[in-house]
Tab-separated table of C-alpha atoms and ligand atoms in Angstrom:
chain	number	residue	atom	x	y	z
J	1	MET	CA	9.413	0.386	39.632
J	2	ALA	CA	12.117	2.774	40.719
J	3	LEU	CA	11.385	5.407	43.288
J	4	ASN	CA	13.308	8.619	43.618
J	5	ILE	CA	12.508	12.104	44.675
J	6	ILE	CA	13.101	14.374	41.746
J	7	SER	CA	10.957	17.386	41.199
J	8	LEU	CA	9.681	18.816	37.997
J	9	SER	CA	11.945	21.678	37.108
J	10	ALA	CA	10.802	24.775	35.321
J	11	LEU	CA	13.977	25.615	33.470
J	12	SER	CA	13.227	29.052	32.165
J	13	LEU	CA	10.141	31.164	32.928
J	14	PRO	CA	7.558	30.266	35.560
J	15	PHE	CA	4.563	28.780	33.773
J	16	PHE	CA	1.600	29.254	36.049
J	17	ALA	CA	-1.409	31.540	35.745
J	18	GLY	CA	-0.907	35.236	35.711
J	19	GLN	CA	2.305	35.291	33.710
J	20	VAL	CA	2.362	36.491	30.157
J	21	LEU	CA	4.848	34.347	28.337
J	22	SER	CA	7.234	36.221	26.148
J	23	GLN	CA	9.169	33.161	25.061
J	24	SER	CA	8.829	29.426	25.101
J	25	GLN	CA	9.685	27.543	28.269
J	26	GLN	CA	10.651	24.023	29.149
J	27	ILE	CA	9.213	21.722	31.804
J	28	ILE	CA	10.744	18.342	32.601
J	29	ILE	CA	8.660	15.561	34.159
J	30	PRO	CA	10.835	12.821	35.684
J	31	PRO	CA	9.852	9.158	35.242
J	32	VAL	CA	9.073	8.704	38.941
J	33	PRO	CA	6.353	10.376	41.030
J	34	TYR	CA	7.039	13.422	43.190
J	35	LEU	CA	6.568	13.008	46.938
J	36	GLY	CA	4.582	16.081	47.810
J	37	ASP	CA	1.761	18.272	46.632
J	38	ALA	CA	1.051	18.361	42.900
J	39	ASP	CA	0.033	22.036	43.064
J	40	THR	CA	-2.812	21.683	40.569
J	41	GLN	CA	-4.145	24.630	38.547
J	42	TRP	CA	-7.954	24.978	38.215
J	43	ILE	CA	-8.468	28.399	36.634
J	44	SER	CA	-7.176	29.221	33.163
J	45	GLY	CA	-4.395	31.736	32.687
J	46	PRO	CA	-3.872	34.206	29.830
J	47	SER	CA	-1.697	31.774	27.891
J	48	GLY	CA	-0.304	28.247	28.011
J	49	PHE	CA	-3.670	26.590	27.240
J	50	ASP	CA	-2.180	23.114	26.700
J	51	ALA	CA	0.592	23.347	29.341
J	52	PRO	CA	0.770	20.783	32.179
J	53	LYS	CA	-1.756	21.722	34.870
J	54	ASN	CA	0.098	19.997	37.711
J	55	ARG	CA	3.335	21.638	38.777
J	56	HIS	CA	4.468	18.198	39.969
J	57	ILE	CA	3.268	14.704	39.154
J	58	ASN	CA	2.872	13.168	42.599
J	59	TRP	CA	1.518	9.647	43.310
J	60	THR	CA	-2.088	10.550	42.578
J	61	ALA	CA	-1.681	13.311	39.978
J	62	TYR	CA	-1.979	12.964	36.222
J	63	ASP	CA	-1.849	15.134	33.096
J	64	TRP	CA	-2.388	13.486	29.729
J	65	TRP	CA	-2.459	14.661	26.120
J	66	TYR	CA	-4.883	12.671	23.974
J	67	PHE	CA	-5.094	12.608	20.152
J	68	ASP	CA	-7.406	10.676	17.911
J	69	PHE	CA	-8.201	10.085	14.281
J	70	VAL	CA	-11.281	8.514	12.723
J	71	GLN	CA	-11.947	7.719	9.096
J	72	GLU	CA	-15.210	8.895	7.574
J	73	LEU	CA	-17.593	6.000	7.021
J	74	SER	CA	-17.636	4.518	3.558
J	75	GLY	CA	-20.422	2.456	2.038
J	76	SER	CA	-18.626	-0.732	3.048
J	77	GLY	CA	-18.819	0.185	6.744
J	78	ASP	CA	-15.027	0.038	7.091
J	79	GLN	CA	-13.633	2.572	9.556
J	80	ALA	CA	-9.990	2.993	10.483
J	81	SER	CA	-9.083	4.919	13.616
J	82	ILE	CA	-6.235	5.559	15.991
J	83	ALA	CA	-6.035	6.950	19.522
J	84	ILE	CA	-2.696	8.062	20.939
J	85	THR	CA	-2.147	9.274	24.512
J	86	PHE	CA	0.954	10.796	26.069
J	87	TYR	CA	0.654	10.248	29.819
J	88	THR	CA	2.359	11.795	32.790
J	89	THR	CA	0.757	10.087	35.759
J	90	GLY	CA	1.633	8.963	39.253
J	91	THR	CA	1.217	5.297	40.141
J	92	ASP	CA	-2.278	5.944	41.562
J	93	GLY	CA	-3.137	8.824	39.210
J	94	PHE	CA	-4.981	7.324	36.298
J	95	ASP	CA	-5.990	4.049	37.926
J	96	ALA	CA	-7.649	2.655	34.786
J	97	LEU	CA	-4.217	2.601	33.179
J	98	GLN	CA	-2.797	0.847	36.221
J	99	GLU	CA	-5.364	-1.903	35.648
J	100	ALA	CA	-4.117	-2.325	32.101
J	101	PHE	CA	-0.389	-2.179	33.015
J	102	PRO	CA	-0.081	-3.436	36.612
J	103	LEU	CA	3.710	-3.183	36.794
J	104	TYR	CA	3.546	0.508	36.105
J	105	PRO	CA	7.061	1.083	34.807
J	106	SER	CA	7.191	4.906	34.550
J	107	THR	CA	5.304	8.139	35.082
J	108	ASN	CA	5.736	8.846	31.382
J	109	LEU	CA	3.985	6.442	29.025
J	110	ILE	CA	2.583	6.569	25.512
J	111	THR	CA	-0.209	4.297	24.329
J	112	ALA	CA	-1.500	3.899	20.791
J	113	ASP	CA	-4.622	1.925	19.867
J	114	VAL	CA	-4.909	1.260	16.150
J	115	THR	CA	-8.055	0.010	14.413
J	116	TRP	CA	-7.647	-1.233	10.833
J	117	PRO	CA	-10.538	-0.550	8.414
J	118	ASN	CA	-11.766	-4.139	8.891
J	119	GLY	CA	-11.950	-3.697	12.672
J	120	THR	CA	-8.749	-5.561	13.599
J	121	LEU	CA	-7.156	-3.936	16.675
J	122	GLU	CA	-3.515	-3.445	17.606
J	123	SER	CA	-2.176	-1.742	20.738
J	124	PHE	CA	1.223	-0.284	21.513
J	125	LEU	CA	2.825	0.832	24.766
J	126	PHE	CA	5.956	2.986	24.975
J	127	VAL	CA	7.738	3.405	28.295
J	128	ALA	CA	9.692	6.655	28.495
J	129	GLY	CA	12.348	8.138	30.725
J	130	GLU	CA	11.853	11.812	31.434
J	131	ALA	CA	9.390	13.812	29.370
J	132	THR	CA	10.399	17.277	28.195
J	133	PHE	CA	7.622	19.748	27.454
J	134	THR	CA	7.987	23.039	25.648
J	135	ILE	CA	5.191	25.572	25.996
J	136	ASP	CA	4.884	28.211	23.308
J	137	GLY	CA	1.825	30.479	23.309
J	138	ASP	CA	-1.168	28.189	23.883
J	139	GLY	CA	0.522	25.122	22.385
J	140	ALA	CA	2.504	22.365	24.039
J	141	SER	CA	5.166	20.108	22.544
J	142	ALA	CA	6.782	17.091	24.162
J	143	ASN	CA	9.631	14.631	23.742
J	144	TYR	CA	9.364	11.353	25.633
J	145	SER	CA	12.963	10.240	26.069
J	146	GLY	CA	13.903	6.755	25.002
J	147	THR	CA	10.863	6.372	22.744
J	148	ASN	CA	11.775	8.432	19.662
J	149	SER	CA	8.247	9.761	19.910
J	150	TRP	CA	6.912	13.242	20.388
J	151	PHE	CA	4.113	15.698	19.706
J	152	GLU	CA	4.289	19.291	18.628
J	153	GLY	CA	1.569	21.936	18.975
J	154	ALA	CA	1.338	25.273	17.171
J	155	PRO	CA	1.329	28.300	19.523
J	156	ASP	CA	-2.196	29.219	18.272
J	157	LEU	CA	-3.472	25.595	18.480
J	158	SER	CA	-4.128	25.528	14.725
J	159	GLN	CA	-2.127	22.326	14.248
J	160	TYR	CA	-0.776	19.355	16.191
J	161	THR	CA	1.597	16.699	14.890
J	162	VAL	CA	2.185	13.418	16.703
J	163	GLU	CA	5.079	11.196	15.709
J	164	LEU	CA	5.670	7.612	16.844
J	165	ASN	CA	8.913	6.130	15.704
J	166	SER	CA	9.607	2.624	16.939
J	167	PRO	CA	10.599	0.101	14.274
J	168	GLU	CA	11.333	-2.347	17.161
J	169	LYS	CA	7.695	-2.238	18.253
J	170	GLY	CA	6.480	-2.200	14.661
J	171	ILE	CA	5.065	1.295	14.331
J	172	THR	CA	6.509	4.400	12.672
J	173	GLY	CA	4.784	7.459	11.262
J	174	SER	CA	2.749	10.501	12.135
J	175	LEU	CA	-0.673	11.950	12.727
J	176	VAL	CA	-1.195	15.569	11.615
J	177	ILE	CA	-4.344	17.418	12.702
J	178	ASN	CA	-5.321	20.833	11.286
J	179	SER	CA	-7.953	22.446	13.469
J	180	ASP	CA	-11.390	23.472	12.175
J	181	ALA	CA	-12.807	24.623	15.513
J	182	PRO	CA	-11.751	26.935	18.372
J	183	ALA	CA	-10.361	25.513	21.619
J	184	HIS	CA	-12.573	25.513	24.717
J	185	TYR	CA	-12.858	24.711	28.426
J	186	PRO	CA	-15.741	22.718	30.009
J	187	CYS	CA	-17.901	25.825	30.530
J	188	GLY	CA	-16.678	28.297	27.945
J	189	PRO	CA	-14.245	29.429	25.274
J	190	ASN	CA	-10.451	29.717	25.484
J	191	GLU	CA	-10.292	32.750	27.782
J	192	GLU	CA	-8.464	33.672	30.956
J	193	GLY	CA	-10.346	33.000	34.198
J	194	GLN	CA	-12.318	29.937	33.034
J	195	ASN	CA	-12.985	27.093	35.459
J	196	ILE	CA	-11.163	24.041	34.035
J	197	GLN	CA	-12.560	21.566	36.576
J	198	LEU	CA	-15.027	19.111	35.036
J	199	VAL	CA	-15.836	17.093	38.152
J	200	PRO	CA	-14.370	17.714	41.633
J	201	GLY	CA	-10.637	16.972	41.433
J	202	ALA	CA	-10.485	16.438	37.655
J	203	GLY	CA	-10.036	18.881	34.797
J	204	TRP	CA	-10.546	18.679	31.057
J	205	PHE	CA	-10.051	21.019	28.114
J	206	ASN	CA	-10.063	20.665	24.381
J	207	ALA	CA	-7.419	22.223	22.118
J	208	ILE	CA	-8.732	20.783	18.815
J	209	PRO	CA	-12.447	19.836	18.894
J	210	ASP	CA	-12.311	18.735	15.242
J	211	GLY	CA	-9.955	19.059	12.301
J	212	ASP	CA	-8.843	17.605	9.003
J	213	ALA	CA	-6.388	14.872	9.799
J	214	GLU	CA	-3.912	12.680	8.030
J	215	ALA	CA	-2.629	9.455	9.559
J	216	ASN	CA	0.462	8.034	7.847
J	217	PHE	CA	1.923	5.056	9.650
J	218	GLU	CA	3.716	1.898	8.799
J	219	ILE	CA	2.535	-0.804	11.175
J	220	HIS	CA	4.200	-4.212	11.093
J	221	GLY	CA	5.066	-3.656	7.456
J	222	HIS	CA	1.551	-2.575	6.408
J	223	GLU	CA	0.630	0.937	5.311
J	224	PHE	CA	-1.919	2.727	7.504
J	225	ASN	CA	-2.479	5.852	5.386
J	226	PHE	CA	-5.840	7.573	5.787
J	227	ARG	CA	-7.501	10.956	5.816
J	228	GLY	CA	-10.318	11.706	8.195
J	229	ARG	CA	-11.263	13.695	11.275
J	230	GLY	CA	-8.816	14.470	14.075
J	231	TYR	CA	-9.189	15.644	17.665
J	232	HIS	CA	-6.984	16.602	20.631
J	233	ASP	CA	-7.780	17.177	24.292
J	234	HIS	CA	-6.097	17.101	27.704
J	235	ASN	CA	-7.221	15.633	31.040
J	236	TYR	CA	-5.643	16.132	34.441
J	237	GLY	CA	-6.190	15.874	38.159
J	238	GLY	CA	-4.408	16.007	41.503
J	239	GLN	CA	-6.225	13.044	43.078
J	240	SER	CA	-6.754	9.550	41.614
J	241	PHE	CA	-9.076	9.434	38.607
J	242	SER	CA	-11.352	6.951	40.410
J	243	ASP	CA	-11.691	9.342	43.372
J	244	SER	CA	-13.275	11.819	40.938
J	245	PHE	CA	-15.355	9.792	38.462
J	246	LEU	CA	-18.062	7.134	38.856
J	247	ALA	CA	-18.873	7.153	35.153
J	248	SER	CA	-18.256	9.329	32.148
J	249	TYR	CA	-19.572	9.568	28.615
J	250	TRP	CA	-17.455	11.659	26.280
J	251	GLY	CA	-17.253	11.919	22.530
J	252	HIS	CA	-16.861	14.102	19.486
J	253	GLY	CA	-18.215	14.089	15.990
J	254	ARG	CA	-19.046	16.019	12.897
J	255	LEU	CA	-22.214	16.196	10.813
J	256	GLY	CA	-21.826	18.445	7.763
J	257	ASP	CA	-20.936	21.910	9.043
J	258	TYR	CA	-21.705	21.013	12.661
J	259	ILE	CA	-18.997	19.953	15.103
J	260	VAL	CA	-20.070	18.540	18.466
J	261	VAL	CA	-18.160	17.573	21.629
J	262	TRP	CA	-20.081	16.063	24.533
J	263	VAL	CA	-19.412	15.144	28.163
J	264	ASP	CA	-21.965	13.751	30.596
J	265	ALA	CA	-20.217	12.500	33.722
J	266	LEU	CA	-21.119	11.263	37.194
J	267	ALA	CA	-18.784	12.262	39.990
J	268	VAL	CA	-18.045	10.182	43.075
J	269	GLY	CA	-20.983	11.150	45.293
J	270	GLY	CA	-23.390	10.946	42.375
J	271	THR	CA	-23.505	14.518	41.090
J	272	ASN	CA	-23.901	15.038	37.347
J	273	HIS	CA	-21.358	17.200	35.458
J	274	LEU	CA	-21.774	18.275	31.859
J	275	SER	CA	-20.076	19.980	28.958
J	276	ALA	CA	-21.630	20.814	25.611
J	277	TYR	CA	-19.788	22.302	22.656
J	278	VAL	CA	-21.261	22.997	19.232
J	279	VAL	CA	-19.591	24.790	16.332
J	280	LYS	CA	-21.022	25.640	12.940
J	281	ASP	CA	-18.770	26.945	10.142
J	282	GLY	CA	-15.993	27.643	12.650
J	283	GLU	CA	-18.248	29.713	14.987
J	284	ILE	CA	-19.033	28.552	18.517
J	285	LEU	CA	-22.816	28.144	18.945
J	286	THR	CA	-22.397	26.876	22.461
J	287	ALA	CA	-19.586	26.103	24.914
J	288	GLN	CA	-21.266	25.532	28.263
J	289	CYS	CA	-21.510	23.099	31.158
J	290	GLU	CA	-25.292	22.586	31.027
J	291	SER	CA	-28.176	21.893	28.628
J	292	ILE	CA	-26.917	18.504	27.436
J	293	ARG	CA	-28.028	14.964	28.163
J	294	VAL	CA	-26.217	11.851	26.965
J	295	ARG	CA	-27.753	8.422	27.601
J	296	PRO	CA	-27.106	4.930	26.235
J	297	TYR	CA	-29.843	3.262	24.164
J	298	GLY	CA	-30.439	-0.225	22.794
J	299	ASP	CA	-28.452	-3.130	24.242
J	300	ASN	CA	-26.719	-2.670	27.591
J	301	SER	CA	-28.275	0.750	28.193
J	302	THR	CA	-28.424	0.508	31.990
J	303	TYR	CA	-27.963	3.935	33.567
J	304	PRO	CA	-25.974	4.648	35.598
J	305	PRO	CA	-23.587	2.069	34.139
J	306	THR	CA	-21.373	-0.199	36.261
J	307	THR	CA	-18.159	-2.125	35.633
J	308	THR	CA	-20.258	-5.063	34.386
J	309	SER	CA	-22.291	-3.029	31.859
J	310	GLY	CA	-21.531	-4.187	28.312
J	311	SER	CA	-21.326	-1.927	25.288
J	312	PRO	CA	-24.520	-0.022	24.515
J	313	THR	CA	-25.728	-0.048	20.902
J	314	GLY	CA	-25.276	3.720	20.963
J	315	TYR	CA	-25.928	7.012	22.719
J	316	ASP	CA	-28.692	9.601	22.478
J	317	ILE	CA	-27.215	13.088	22.704
J	318	GLN	CA	-29.540	16.040	23.256
J	319	ILE	CA	-28.105	19.548	23.302
J	320	THR	CA	-30.102	22.747	23.744
J	321	ILE	CA	-28.466	25.834	22.273
J	322	PRO	CA	-29.897	29.358	21.923
J	323	GLU	CA	-30.966	28.606	18.320
J	324	GLY	CA	-32.787	25.398	19.181
J	325	LYS	CA	-32.284	21.730	19.855
J	326	LEU	CA	-29.843	19.165	18.500
J	327	GLU	CA	-30.977	15.542	18.822
J	328	LEU	CA	-28.219	13.142	17.851
J	329	LYS	CA	-27.490	9.444	17.872
J	330	ALA	CA	-23.993	7.930	17.972
J	331	GLU	CA	-24.119	4.262	16.979
J	332	TYR	CA	-21.004	2.169	16.999
J	333	THR	CA	-19.368	0.422	14.071
J	334	TYR	CA	-16.395	-0.856	16.073
J	335	VAL	CA	-15.486	-1.206	19.724
J	336	THR	CA	-11.903	0.063	19.446
J	337	ALA	CA	-10.833	-0.448	23.074
J	338	SER	CA	-12.366	-2.745	25.627
J	339	HIS	CA	-11.153	-2.878	29.225
J	340	ARG	CA	-13.040	-3.552	32.439
J	341	VAL	CA	-13.697	0.103	33.252
J	342	TYR	CA	-13.174	1.678	29.837
J	343	HIS	CA	-14.528	1.304	26.300
J	344	ARG	CA	-13.922	3.325	23.156
J	345	TYR	CA	-16.039	3.293	19.999
J	346	THR	CA	-16.161	4.669	16.491
J	347	GLY	CA	-19.270	4.873	14.378
J	348	SER	CA	-21.889	7.060	12.810
J	349	LEU	CA	-23.382	10.293	14.111
J	350	THR	CA	-26.849	11.129	12.807
J	351	GLY	CA	-29.621	13.441	13.901
J	352	THR	CA	-31.653	16.575	13.597
J	353	PHE	CA	-31.495	20.262	14.420
J	354	ASN	CA	-34.922	21.633	15.354
J	355	GLY	CA	-36.418	18.536	13.768
J	356	GLU	CA	-34.623	18.915	10.431
J	357	ALA	CA	-32.249	16.159	9.387
J	358	LEU	CA	-28.524	16.961	9.419
J	359	PRO	CA	-26.063	15.270	7.038
J	360	ASP	CA	-24.859	11.907	8.349
J	361	GLY	CA	-21.546	12.137	10.123
J	362	VAL	CA	-18.866	10.288	11.975
J	363	ALA	CA	-17.917	10.146	15.654
J	364	LEU	CA	-15.552	8.655	18.187
J	365	TRP	CA	-16.582	8.265	21.835
J	366	GLU	CA	-15.935	6.440	25.080
J	367	GLN	CA	-17.460	5.351	28.337
J	368	PHE	CA	-15.821	5.040	31.727
J	369	THR	CA	-17.749	2.832	34.154
J	370	LEU	CA	-15.972	2.857	37.497
J	371	GLN	CA	-18.881	1.934	39.792
J	372	GLU	CA	-18.462	-1.663	40.963
J	373	GLU	CA	-21.595	-3.804	40.655
Y	1	NAG	C1	-0.994	15.225	45.160
Y	1	NAG	O1	-1.314	16.584	45.119
Y	1	NAG	C2	-2.699	16.866	45.243
Y	1	NAG	C3	-2.893	18.364	45.128
Y	1	NAG	O2	-2.807	18.780	43.832
Y	1	NAG	C4	-3.220	16.376	46.586
Y	1	NAG	O3	-4.615	16.565	46.635
Y	1	NAG	C5	-2.916	14.897	46.707
Y	1	NAG	O4	-3.306	14.478	47.992
Y	1	NAG	C6	-1.440	14.659	46.501
Y	1	NAG	N1	-1.209	13.216	46.511
Y	1	NAG	C7	-0.297	12.672	47.274
Y	1	NAG	C8	-0.172	11.167	47.166
Y	1	NAG	O5	0.433	13.316	48.004
Y	2	NAG	C1	-7.649	-6.823	8.738
Y	2	NAG	O1	-6.694	-5.966	8.148
Y	2	NAG	C2	-5.363	-6.109	8.640
Y	2	NAG	C3	-4.495	-5.043	8.030
Y	2	NAG	O2	-4.591	-5.020	6.639
Y	2	NAG	C4	-4.878	-7.533	8.349
Y	2	NAG	O3	-3.564	-7.683	8.871
Y	2	NAG	C5	-5.824	-8.518	9.003
Y	2	NAG	O4	-5.432	-9.838	8.680
Y	2	NAG	C6	-7.261	-8.276	8.552
Y	2	NAG	N1	-8.145	-9.139	9.355
Y	2	NAG	C7	-9.100	-9.862	8.816
Y	2	NAG	C8	-9.909	-10.654	9.774
Y	2	NAG	O5	-9.324	-9.859	7.611
Y	3	NAG	C1	12.595	17.187	20.818
Y	3	NAG	O1	13.842	16.732	20.374
Y	3	NAG	C2	14.216	17.283	19.114
Y	3	NAG	C3	15.515	16.599	18.688
Y	3	NAG	O2	16.423	16.576	19.749
Y	3	NAG	C4	14.318	18.795	19.220
Y	3	NAG	O3	14.623	19.348	17.960
Y	3	NAG	C5	13.006	19.378	19.707
Y	3	NAG	O4	13.129	20.748	19.942
Y	3	NAG	C6	12.605	18.704	21.008
Y	3	NAG	N1	11.286	19.180	21.409
Y	3	NAG	C7	10.971	19.398	22.679
Y	3	NAG	C8	9.555	19.804	22.919
Y	3	NAG	O5	11.753	19.261	23.592
Y	4	NAG	C1	-24.027	-6.122	25.373
Y	4	NAG	O1	-23.185	-6.746	26.325
Y	4	NAG	C2	-22.952	-8.123	26.092
Y	4	NAG	C3	-22.165	-8.647	27.289
Y	4	NAG	O2	-21.019	-7.868	27.526
Y	4	NAG	C4	-22.224	-8.295	24.767
Y	4	NAG	O3	-22.051	-9.678	24.487
Y	4	NAG	C5	-23.042	-7.659	23.650
Y	4	NAG	O4	-22.320	-7.709	22.427
Y	4	NAG	C6	-23.336	-6.199	23.998
Y	4	NAG	N1	-24.142	-5.550	22.976
Y	4	NAG	C7	-23.627	-4.713	22.095
Y	4	NAG	C8	-24.579	-4.024	21.170
Y	4	NAG	O5	-22.420	-4.499	22.031
């Protein structure tokens, strides 16, 4: 691991809160951590929704752009999915990643976890040099040098495209997501002045809660071409991830006209932090940081979970909105990532609204369990 002191440089306009952007601007994140304060932003500005929220990526800071795709369930139970993350993180920023890649070669990494319809998993890691971000309106775009890979966001967040292009590693192609739901912060809609902090020291916000998506990749000579649901969010913090979270349940899904995004997290210190988002026919029914409860059920449903908790059969998700109560169950088809402190799942989402059955749907979710036994 090389260590230098190079700071992030804002090449054109300043990008922090309070500035109305009249043109796009570039931000370069070097491949080595900054030795100093990250200068982390916690309140939303008038623009630049998906921009980096740390001015610098120091040793403990992280900003990452996450994209996923999940195939709707067919009768056979097959379910393809993919999760792609573009990281900028200091060595001690996102510690779960450090566990997976102990040598920690760069601040700027891309990971892709592919699940074939039959459940076979493949993972890819791209190590980048500097990462160049362009912010235009609310959207962010990025090139990760040396990887031939990038993402591009529309200024109004209506579309994101992710392209991975590494024949050497055996993956080329793109994921295109067309949004069906408005962006939001943990406690409210995409507006200036929102609190972006989810738990003390860690922020989260969601550019595309759900959208039509097309995944077209060639992976080790096999076609991975599917249509399904897509999603994009962004996490960040100034201190190490494990100094903020003890556990976290997050997920998203769609049942008929209803789109749901859930977070039920435990912070270091034991406080509970929530976010509930429900959209019907493109209209936000709720975007709030209360009135939701997410708990594991079935096998391995110990709560709070620890690093030795196995995968639960599924999660009960209860959300109270002004119009009534959503009672949902997410039950996994596949465990699509399995690390000591982190699991990801895809499966079915079923349930009722005020006691009436909703159409069966599809979901993708994860659990972080950072509390040692
Ligand atoms: C990085 O910056 C954050 C402020 O955003 C600060 O809390 C943290 O202590 C800094 N980390 C290091 C290693 O300097
Ligand atoms: C699952 O599908 C992939 C991709 O088509 C294939 O390479 C793999 O051999 C299959 N695995 C099993 C167990 O059938
Ligand atoms: C990424 O690189 C391509 C090709 O050099 C360029 O056209 C595009 O504008 C770059 N995007 C960003 C966000 O820097
Ligand atoms: C519960 O955890 C055990 C041990 O990790 C595992 O073998 C089992 O498959 C898990 N149950 C489910 C439903 O995944």
